[in-house]
Amino acid sequence: MIELAVFGAGRIGHVHALNAAAHPSVRLKYIVDPVPSEAHERLAAETGADMVDTEMVFSDADISGVVIASSTDTHAELLLRAAESGKAVFCEKPVSLDFATVARVSRVVEEAGIACLLGFQRRYDPNFRFVRDRIVSGQAGALEHIVMHTRDPSPPPRAYVERSGGMFRDQAIHDFDMARYLLGEEIATVYAAGNSLIDPEIAAAGDIDTAMITLTSVSGRFVQMINCRRAPFGYDQRLEALCSREVLYVENRPQRGVMIADAEGFHSSTPMNYFIERFADAYRAEMHAFVDMIETGAKPLAGIRDGLEAQRIAEAAIVSMKTGTAVHITPDWNP
Amino acid sequence: MIELAVFGAGRIGHVHALNAAAHPSVRLKYIVDPVPSEAHERLAAETGADMVDTEMVFSDADISGVVIASSTDTHAELLLRAAESGKAVFCEKPVSLDFATVARVSRVVEEAGIACLLGFQRRYDPNFRFVRDRIVSGQAGALEHIVMHTRDPSPPPRAYVERSGGMFRDQAIHDFDMARYLLGEEIATVYAAGNSLIDPEIAAAGDIDTAMITLTSVSGRFVQMINCRRAPFGYDQRLEALCSREVLYVENRPQRGVMIADAEGFHSSTPMNYFIERFADAYRAEMHAFVDMIETGAKPLAGIRDGLEAQRIAEAAIVSMKTGTAVHITPDWNP
Amino acid sequence: MIELAVFGAGRIGHVHALNAAAHPSVRLKYIVDPVPSEAHERLAAETGADMVDTEMVFSDADISGVVIASSTDTHAELLLRAAESGKAVFCEKPVSLDFATVARVSRVVEEAGIACLLGFQRRYDPNFRFVRDRIVSGQAGALEHIVMHTRDPSPPPRAYVERSGGMFRDQAIHDFDMARYLLGEEIATVYAAGNSLIDPEIAAAGDIDTAMITLTSVSGRFVQMINCRRAPFGYDQRLEALCSREVLYVENRPQRGVMIADAEGFHSSTPMNYFIERFADAYRAEMHAFVDMIETGAKPLAGIRDGLEAQRIAEAAIVSMKTGTAVHITPDWNP
Amino acid sequence: MIELAVFGAGRIGHVHALNAAAHPSVRLKYIVDPVPSEAHERLAAETGADMVDTEMVFSDADISGVVIASSTDTHAELLLRAAESGKAVFCEKPVSLDFATVARVSRVVEEAGIACLLGFQRRYDPNFRFVRDRIVSGQAGALEHIVMHTRDPSPPPRAYVERSGGMFRDQAIHDFDMARYLLGEEIATVYAAGNSLIDPEIAAAGDIDTAMITLTSVSGRFVQMINCRRAPFGYDQRLEALCSREVLYVENRPQRGVMIADAEGFHSSTPMNYFIERFADAYRAEMHAFVDMIETGAKPLAGIRDGLEAQRIAEAAIVSMKTGTAVHITPDWNP
């Protein structure tokens, strides 16, 4: 039995705690969350874990891995503790809102040589993986360009926006990662235009709610991105990969399997809403991959370096939006 | 130039007159309709035809073909006139509501040896033909059973129902024909259940508005039919052919190419409504086939014998519904 | 904690054992299966259950409910034991292949007053329930007829066919149940035609692989059924309910969320295959309902009487197929 | 009867000549094409037009309108002749590959006050019009951003590319126009990235085959464009308008109404291919609109000024691609 601890018992920590507890080779020993709450107690009871503090986790030599799903401002420190104590780590993105910190922590983690899986869960989604596999296998032909739609169901509350690092670091970063993952190479140029068209609260928080982004890869291939904090019908998360022989479309998945027809036409349901539901399989697969890393030394689909590179693109996008010009990214570019 | 005459300037006669006039090798010389109306005058003007009486048509030796799209009670007589005068004929179904008359006229027409195309337009529809061709070519594998949906947008007026010969002879007859066409063999058994569930006017007229029919072919294959005088969304005309390697689905065709998404879900348009619109291509193809028959002696996809056999099934369905038993059809079965 | 036992550790028993064990208020105490196997041992280990014999289950007063998922020929006896010992029962259909036995056991179970859920899992599927709810609420208008497609991915092995009771009792019985469930009334007439068109092994076993069935309800509404032991693309399980204001379609659910486009067209994946996968949610919901029955006295969506009535229709269908006539069912009809 | 002349009997001239001839109030009197060919003769015969030279058209006072569908390098001169002779004009885009010429000719045409319809046929397509109407009516809510896909079935021949003015002026210009049409305001900023990823012949001709473009409107709304000279499945022409209450999708239209299912999944047909087929209705509607302009003084959906503004965006896109920066467009911006 592998013993794990989960930091953070909020929305995504809850998912990871349940997945860890349900894994046949895992004992979820600890949950750490500084805010006492009934929901956290229930989660602990359900998963058989003890609610403890951070020190307890790192002083327990039986804990072989930690899941970092606490608030963003704690990620860097916990990663460093994990590196120091030699524990495997599964960390939610981003490592930090401060790029220099991300770079520094990434270096430390890499030098420590600990197993580290970064929470770009979309890489573990069976449909996105299908697309990746079909491209890598050569079956689809040469990948030429990608179109990605990411629209949230509705704007987040202002308090969230203010702590989020902004739309590029918070939302589009998943798309930047997917772009690198599918292209299999780095991004050379970013152009980003953004505006607050939907929610004045977002503008008041100094952020945008709509962004149009163009990435050019080192070899000259393209990614055209549409990012938005709202879609009238709910969560919109699609991808279209144009290859020389095939176009591959990751589609939204309907919530309901019933079509209704009436005098107005044919009506199908809204898509799965929201990422917790849409990517439930991906989160489970991530936990399995993390356990494999500990048990067999397997490599993750996304590691600490992928977090750094995706964030580099996010930083460049912010600069592009401010300057109105495409930003050229070199391997050591930083904001 | 082939010179044609059209009998009947109502809904379907209008379609045939326009298609004849638009055919590059046809001169539409005459339209015959006993009821004077402005619409008929306009049609004559638009097609360059003269409005004349029946005698004029049959006494004009330059007329090589006639299109019979007048009221059902005139079909038999006009077919006999055509047979007598040796003119090619394109006749809307049914030949007559009286089966003995259909049988008799079919014999005369066949003996006269005139070219005769019977208006089962669905055989000329490109999608139904695609299905037929794919079965005949062997690509789909062996055809095992067929499911057919025919639902009208809304019940016809009582006056129409009273003269229609009833739902089996008027509506389901197209499906009986399609069954024979796709199976490539005769029907051996018919079971039909029917009821008036939708419109009390139809019950008052002594007819049904909903029918469930099962056909068994001579070799033991099946056709499951759903026939109805209403679909809430409009015209429902679909087919599903289960073959050993493939299932082939003829689908409804949407009117609009715009999908709308909102908080309720995804909304596509109602289908093409009604047969005049849905089968516009088929009617055009029928006219071309008729001209080919005259010019080159080509065979029609549906001839007078197909009308007889489809009607035989309709007659058997009526008996089945009344008796509650499956009716066995032999080649000389009659009601 | 409610303590349960599961009889049978085969395909469906496996599903029920896992669902029982995963239920927060359940302790799965026992699994009973006369055939020793490694897979059964693993299942016991995974669920924390002991492998015991039948006597142990019924002599343990702490067991409040039993799940009967063993071979069909054991169902009746186990139901009688459950009735005798006052334990709640969740029984897979059919109660017995012998109709008189079904009737007798149903009477005993009803007289014993034990809670009894019969495994028509489709009633617990969220999509079929959506259709039922929308009809019951009046939103869809009056239900007029139903079309049901049930096609298995491929013919079962001959040995299975021989013990199955035949296609009507084994496969179509789920559709007979769904028909009663949605119509909210009994069936008055059954017509069934069947043949072996696909697999000569099935004919050799004295069964059919293709059936076309028409049900007429007491009030004269219709159900048109298409049943088959094969669909080229896998599991085909669809329903279409024509109501006066809406048509409700339960559709197949695709396995994959990726569409592929190439020079041939657009390609989407085969549907979920097979019932274990397609109805995973339904099986979970069934187990929750069974626990609710024990905890709160809630009524099941399908009880022992529903098994009896569905089987009555199956028996009548067999008679209809043999005689070629529609069979009229009265409340006390039996084969 | 309105008498018209068509310049150019190539692919699109052929369409316009047939549509003019089929219009009930039009007599197509002349076709002008400097290249003698059998196909042109056949077209003249079919439409009843005479093949004449340019002088004949402009010296015939009975000609009230001309359709300019000849090669691009003749458009400007013919527009000036039409302006001079006071004839209504229906001109295919672009007016000229040279922006200064476009500006000059536009001014002359406007000052002459002749009726002028510019061939942005997509404005006349029923589906794109549906989207426009639904936005204008307020039903969809506020338009926030648009995504447009334009992919040709396959790269044009090198000779075409060399005379085309490049991908922005030749292909994307239709999208620039649609952007302005739907937004109802001018474009303020253009960013364009392009590359030749598909066909080395296109690179050799100095052009690109893939372009990613971002438009920002004067009020700060966005258009994200994907343009390509190839799609593996044929012609890809889609639009997605995100509004505050609805998303409106103009979809590709399938060629075939038959779905095929087999062991690999469900297969639908390639879309209508190519613009002549996909926009057949739009071309017919354009001709009707042109006749209305002559008969009633109605305004076109797209006039000479729309051609100028769309081309201004194309010119700015070329500058953007070369400089790698977004280009700001003012009302008098020119390349």
Tab-separated table of N, CA and C in Angstrom, chain D residues 25-117:
chain	number	residue	atom	x	y	z
D	25	SER	N	-38.209	37.956	-64.865
D	25	SER	CA	-38.303	39.307	-65.444
D	25	SER	C	-37.069	39.711	-66.239
D	26	VAL	N	-36.194	38.741	-66.494
D	26	VAL	CA	-34.937	39.096	-67.164
D	26	VAL	C	-34.842	38.468	-68.553
D	27	ARG	N	-34.320	39.230	-69.461
D	27	ARG	CA	-33.834	38.656	-70.718
D	27	ARG	C	-32.311	38.804	-70.719
D	28	LEU	N	-31.631	37.688	-70.749
D	28	LEU	CA	-30.166	37.754	-70.848
D	28	LEU	C	-29.831	37.943	-72.323
D	29	LYS	N	-29.421	39.136	-72.639
D	29	LYS	CA	-29.275	39.484	-74.059
D	29	LYS	C	-27.887	39.143	-74.572
D	30	TYR	N	-26.873	39.418	-73.750
D	30	TYR	CA	-25.498	39.244	-74.231
D	30	TYR	C	-24.630	38.499	-73.233
D	31	ILE	N	-23.720	37.750	-73.783
D	31	ILE	CA	-22.595	37.233	-73.004
D	31	ILE	C	-21.331	37.690	-73.719
D	32	VAL	N	-20.376	38.194	-72.912
D	32	VAL	CA	-19.111	38.657	-73.493
D	32	VAL	C	-17.986	37.813	-72.923
D	33	ASP	N	-17.247	37.190	-73.793
D	33	ASP	CA	-16.052	36.484	-73.326
D	33	ASP	C	-15.058	36.454	-74.470
D	34	PRO	N	-13.867	36.997	-74.242
D	34	PRO	CA	-12.909	37.133	-75.344
D	34	PRO	C	-12.395	35.779	-75.838
D	35	VAL	N	-12.482	34.758	-74.982
D	35	VAL	CA	-11.938	33.455	-75.366
D	35	VAL	C	-13.048	32.613	-76.004
D	36	PRO	N	-12.911	32.289	-77.285
D	36	PRO	CA	-13.975	31.476	-77.901
D	36	PRO	C	-13.855	30.044	-77.397
D	37	SER	N	-14.982	29.429	-77.114
D	37	SER	CA	-14.961	28.031	-76.659
D	37	SER	C	-16.319	27.406	-76.892
D	38	GLU	N	-16.306	26.109	-77.022
D	38	GLU	CA	-17.562	25.382	-77.202
D	38	GLU	C	-18.480	25.559	-76.005
D	39	ALA	N	-17.874	25.536	-74.814
D	39	ALA	CA	-18.677	25.673	-73.596
D	39	ALA	C	-19.421	27.010	-73.597
D	40	HIS	N	-18.735	28.055	-74.078
D	40	HIS	CA	-19.381	29.364	-74.118
D	40	HIS	C	-20.528	29.356	-75.115
D	41	GLU	N	-20.314	28.687	-76.218
D	41	GLU	CA	-21.380	28.604	-77.226
D	41	GLU	C	-22.602	27.900	-76.652
D	42	ARG	N	-22.318	26.794	-75.966
D	42	ARG	CA	-23.426	26.042	-75.362
D	42	ARG	C	-24.187	26.890	-74.348
D	43	LEU	N	-23.435	27.647	-73.564
D	43	LEU	CA	-24.067	28.511	-72.562
D	43	LEU	C	-24.943	29.556	-73.248
D	44	ALA	N	-24.430	30.125	-74.313
D	44	ALA	CA	-25.206	31.123	-75.055
D	44	ALA	C	-26.488	30.493	-75.589
D	45	ALA	N	-26.362	29.299	-76.149
D	45	ALA	CA	-27.532	28.608	-76.695
D	45	ALA	C	-28.552	28.335	-75.591
D	46	GLU	N	-28.052	27.849	-74.475
D	46	GLU	CA	-28.944	27.467	-73.380
D	46	GLU	C	-29.680	28.669	-72.787
D	47	THR	N	-28.996	29.818	-72.781
D	47	THR	CA	-29.593	30.998	-72.153
D	47	THR	C	-30.246	31.910	-73.172
D	48	GLY	N	-30.104	31.590	-74.433
D	48	GLY	CA	-30.703	32.433	-75.471
D	48	GLY	C	-29.977	33.748	-75.674
D	49	ALA	N	-28.735	33.830	-75.190
D	49	ALA	CA	-27.979	35.083	-75.298
D	49	ALA	C	-27.109	35.081	-76.551
D	50	ASP	N	-26.740	36.261	-76.985
D	50	ASP	CA	-25.760	36.380	-78.076
D	50	ASP	C	-24.373	36.608	-77.493
D	51	MET	N	-23.380	35.993	-78.128
D	51	MET	CA	-21.992	36.270	-77.763
D	51	MET	C	-21.570	37.527	-78.525
D	52	VAL	N	-21.258	38.575	-77.788
D	52	VAL	CA	-20.887	39.832	-78.455
D	52	VAL	C	-19.619	40.382	-77.807
D	53	ASP	N	-19.196	41.574	-78.275
D	53	ASP	CA	-18.037	42.179	-77.620
D	53	ASP	C	-18.481	43.304	-76.684
D	54	THR	N	-17.535	43.820	-75.941
D	54	THR	CA	-17.831	44.813	-74.910
D	54	THR	C	-18.539	46.036	-75.479
D	55	GLU	N	-18.075	46.465	-76.631
D	55	GLU	CA	-18.653	47.697	-77.198
D	55	GLU	C	-20.140	47.568	-77.434
D	56	MET	N	-20.517	46.414	-77.933
D	56	MET	CA	-21.930	46.160	-78.218
D	56	MET	C	-22.777	46.353	-76.958
D	57	VAL	N	-22.279	45.862	-75.864
D	57	VAL	CA	-23.046	45.955	-74.614
D	57	VAL	C	-23.272	47.416	-74.227
D	58	PHE	N	-22.179	48.165	-74.218
D	58	PHE	CA	-22.313	49.538	-73.717
D	58	PHE	C	-22.984	50.474	-74.710
D	59	SER	N	-23.026	50.048	-75.961
D	59	SER	CA	-23.707	50.903	-76.947
D	59	SER	C	-25.187	50.557	-77.074
D	60	ASP	N	-25.616	49.528	-76.349
D	60	ASP	CA	-27.034	49.122	-76.436
D	60	ASP	C	-27.788	49.764	-75.268
D	61	ALA	N	-28.599	50.739	-75.586
D	61	ALA	CA	-29.290	51.499	-74.541
D	61	ALA	C	-30.320	50.655	-73.812
D	62	ASP	N	-30.731	49.526	-74.405
D	62	ASP	CA	-31.741	48.679	-73.755
D	62	ASP	C	-31.166	47.847	-72.615
D	63	ILE	N	-29.871	47.723	-72.590
D	63	ILE	CA	-29.237	46.976	-71.507
D	63	ILE	C	-29.270	47.836	-70.247
D	64	SER	N	-30.001	47.356	-69.243
D	64	SER	CA	-30.050	48.191	-68.038
D	64	SER	C	-29.058	47.754	-66.969
D	65	GLY	N	-28.518	46.566	-67.094
D	65	GLY	CA	-27.543	46.151	-66.087
D	65	GLY	C	-26.528	45.184	-66.646
D	66	VAL	N	-25.349	45.200	-66.068
D	66	VAL	CA	-24.291	44.281	-66.499
D	66	VAL	C	-23.761	43.510	-65.297
D	67	VAL	N	-23.406	42.257	-65.569
D	67	VAL	CA	-22.828	41.415	-64.545
D	67	VAL	C	-21.357	41.211	-64.907
D	68	ILE	N	-20.469	41.612	-64.007
D	68	ILE	CA	-19.038	41.525	-64.308
D	68	ILE	C	-18.454	40.303	-63.621
D	69	ALA	N	-18.230	39.268	-64.414
D	69	ALA	CA	-17.722	38.009	-63.879
D	69	ALA	C	-16.512	37.568	-64.695
D	70	SER	N	-15.909	38.537	-65.338
D	70	SER	CA	-14.722	38.282	-66.157
D	70	SER	C	-13.480	38.271	-65.266
D	71	SER	N	-12.309	38.186	-65.853
D	71	SER	CA	-11.099	38.085	-65.025
D	71	SER	C	-10.882	39.390	-64.258
D	72	THR	N	-10.252	39.268	-63.084
D	72	THR	CA	-10.147	40.398	-62.160
D	72	THR	C	-9.568	41.637	-62.818
D	73	ASP	N	-8.609	41.457	-63.718
D	73	ASP	CA	-7.940	42.641	-64.279
D	73	ASP	C	-8.843	43.464	-65.184
D	74	THR	N	-10.032	42.967	-65.484
D	74	THR	CA	-10.967	43.730	-66.323
D	74	THR	C	-12.032	44.451	-65.509
D	75	HIS	N	-12.126	44.124	-64.202
D	75	HIS	CA	-13.245	44.644	-63.402
D	75	HIS	C	-13.287	46.172	-63.349
D	76	ALA	N	-12.135	46.766	-63.063
D	76	ALA	CA	-12.116	48.213	-62.850
D	76	ALA	C	-12.595	48.945	-64.106
D	77	GLU	N	-12.029	48.554	-65.243
D	77	GLU	CA	-12.380	49.205	-66.504
D	77	GLU	C	-13.881	49.054	-66.802
D	78	LEU	N	-14.407	47.849	-66.577
D	78	LEU	CA	-15.832	47.612	-66.870
D	78	LEU	C	-16.724	48.389	-65.905
D	79	LEU	N	-16.291	48.493	-64.652
D	79	LEU	CA	-17.063	49.298	-63.695
D	79	LEU	C	-17.107	50.761	-64.136
D	80	LEU	N	-15.965	51.253	-64.614
D	80	LEU	CA	-15.922	52.650	-65.067
D	80	LEU	C	-16.824	52.841	-66.286
D	81	ARG	N	-16.806	51.862	-67.184
D	81	ARG	CA	-17.695	51.943	-68.369
D	81	ARG	C	-19.160	51.944	-67.935
D	82	ALA	N	-19.475	51.097	-66.957
D	82	ALA	CA	-20.858	51.037	-66.468
D	82	ALA	C	-21.256	52.368	-65.829
D	83	ALA	N	-20.333	52.924	-65.048
D	83	ALA	CA	-20.618	54.203	-64.377
D	83	ALA	C	-20.883	55.288	-65.421
D	84	GLU	N	-20.029	55.265	-66.434
D	84	GLU	CA	-20.126	56.256	-67.514
D	84	GLU	C	-21.456	56.123	-68.265
D	85	SER	N	-21.856	54.880	-68.508
D	85	SER	CA	-23.059	54.664	-69.324
D	85	SER	C	-24.311	54.557	-68.466
D	86	GLY	N	-24.149	54.698	-67.136
D	86	GLY	CA	-25.324	54.705	-66.264
D	86	GLY	C	-26.017	53.362	-66.141
D	87	LYS	N	-25.290	52.309	-66.369
D	87	LYS	CA	-25.914	50.995	-66.257
D	87	LYS	C	-25.688	50.442	-64.842
D	88	ALA	N	-26.702	49.748	-64.331
D	88	ALA	CA	-26.538	49.070	-63.046
D	88	ALA	C	-25.488	47.988	-63.200
D	89	VAL	N	-24.779	47.695	-62.091
D	89	VAL	CA	-23.701	46.734	-62.215
D	89	VAL	C	-23.680	45.772	-61.029
D	90	PHE	N	-23.440	44.528	-61.355
D	90	PHE	CA	-23.299	43.460	-60.373
D	90	PHE	C	-21.896	42.918	-60.625
D	91	CYS	N	-20.963	43.258	-59.720
D	91	CYS	CA	-19.561	42.963	-59.984
D	91	CYS	C	-19.013	41.942	-59.004
D	92	GLU	N	-18.355	40.935	-59.530
D	92	GLU	CA	-17.641	39.993	-58.674
D	92	GLU	C	-16.478	40.708	-57.998
D	93	LYS	N	-16.166	40.302	-56.795
D	93	LYS	CA	-15.014	40.876	-56.106
D	93	LYS	C	-13.774	40.178	-56.644
D	94	PRO	N	-12.582	40.776	-56.559
D	94	PRO	CA	-12.358	42.143	-56.102
D	94	PRO	C	-12.449	43.103	-57.275
D	95	VAL	N	-12.604	44.358	-56.947
D	95	VAL	CA	-12.647	45.384	-57.995
D	95	VAL	C	-11.295	45.420	-58.702
D	96	SER	N	-10.243	45.301	-57.914
D	96	SER	CA	-8.887	45.287	-58.475
D	96	SER	C	-7.949	44.756	-57.412
D	97	LEU	N	-6.822	44.225	-57.834
D	97	LEU	CA	-5.833	43.797	-56.844
D	97	LEU	C	-5.054	44.992	-56.304
D	98	ASP	N	-5.164	46.122	-56.992
D	98	ASP	CA	-4.455	47.324	-56.567
D	98	ASP	C	-5.389	48.211	-55.757
D	99	PHE	N	-5.044	48.411	-54.484
D	99	PHE	CA	-5.960	49.092	-53.578
D	99	PHE	C	-6.298	50.509	-54.028
D	100	ALA	N	-5.300	51.219	-54.555
D	100	ALA	CA	-5.557	52.591	-54.995
D	100	ALA	C	-6.604	52.600	-56.113
D	101	THR	N	-6.522	51.602	-56.987
D	101	THR	CA	-7.519	51.487	-58.060
D	101	THR	C	-8.903	51.230	-57.478
D	102	VAL	N	-8.963	50.336	-56.498
D	102	VAL	CA	-10.254	50.049	-55.871
D	102	VAL	C	-10.847	51.348	-55.321
D	103	ALA	N	-10.015	52.111	-54.624
D	103	ALA	CA	-10.492	53.340	-53.996
D	103	ALA	C	-10.990	54.325	-55.062
D	104	ARG	N	-10.190	54.446	-56.129
D	104	ARG	CA	-10.552	55.388	-57.197
D	104	ARG	C	-11.850	54.978	-57.888
D	105	VAL	N	-11.948	53.693	-58.250
D	105	VAL	CA	-13.142	53.215	-58.954
D	105	VAL	C	-14.369	53.328	-58.052
D	106	SER	N	-14.186	53.030	-56.775
D	106	SER	CA	-15.317	53.130	-55.848
D	106	SER	C	-15.860	54.553	-55.835
D	107	ARG	N	-14.934	55.489	-55.784
D	107	ARG	CA	-15.352	56.892	-55.764
D	107	ARG	C	-16.135	57.242	-57.026
D	108	VAL	N	-15.616	56.834	-58.165
D	108	VAL	CA	-16.299	57.141	-59.436
D	108	VAL	C	-17.682	56.510	-59.466
D	109	VAL	N	-17.751	55.251	-59.061
D	109	VAL	CA	-19.045	54.553	-59.090
D	109	VAL	C	-20.039	55.235	-58.157
D	110	GLU	N	-19.566	55.611	-56.990
D	110	GLU	CA	-20.466	56.282	-56.046
D	110	GLU	C	-20.925	57.631	-56.586
D	111	GLU	N	-19.995	58.353	-57.176
D	111	GLU	CA	-20.368	59.668	-57.717
D	111	GLU	C	-21.332	59.537	-58.892
D	112	ALA	N	-21.145	58.486	-59.669
D	112	ALA	CA	-22.053	58.276	-60.810
D	112	ALA	C	-23.456	57.903	-60.324
D	113	GLY	N	-23.534	57.373	-59.122
D	113	GLY	CA	-24.851	57.050	-58.558
D	113	GLY	C	-25.500	55.823	-59.169
D	114	ILE	N	-24.736	55.019	-59.886
D	114	ILE	CA	-25.349	53.808	-60.462
D	114	ILE	C	-25.573	52.773	-59.361
D	115	ALA	N	-26.575	51.930	-59.605
D	115	ALA	CA	-26.810	50.816	-58.690
D	115	ALA	C	-25.644	49.849	-58.830
D	116	CYS	N	-25.082	49.434	-57.704
D	116	CYS	CA	-23.922	48.547	-57.770
D	116	CYS	C	-23.987	47.505	-56.663
D	117	LEU	N	-24.012	46.249	-57.065
D	117	LEU	CA	-24.006	45.149	-56.102
D	117	LEU	C	-22.656	44.457	-56.205
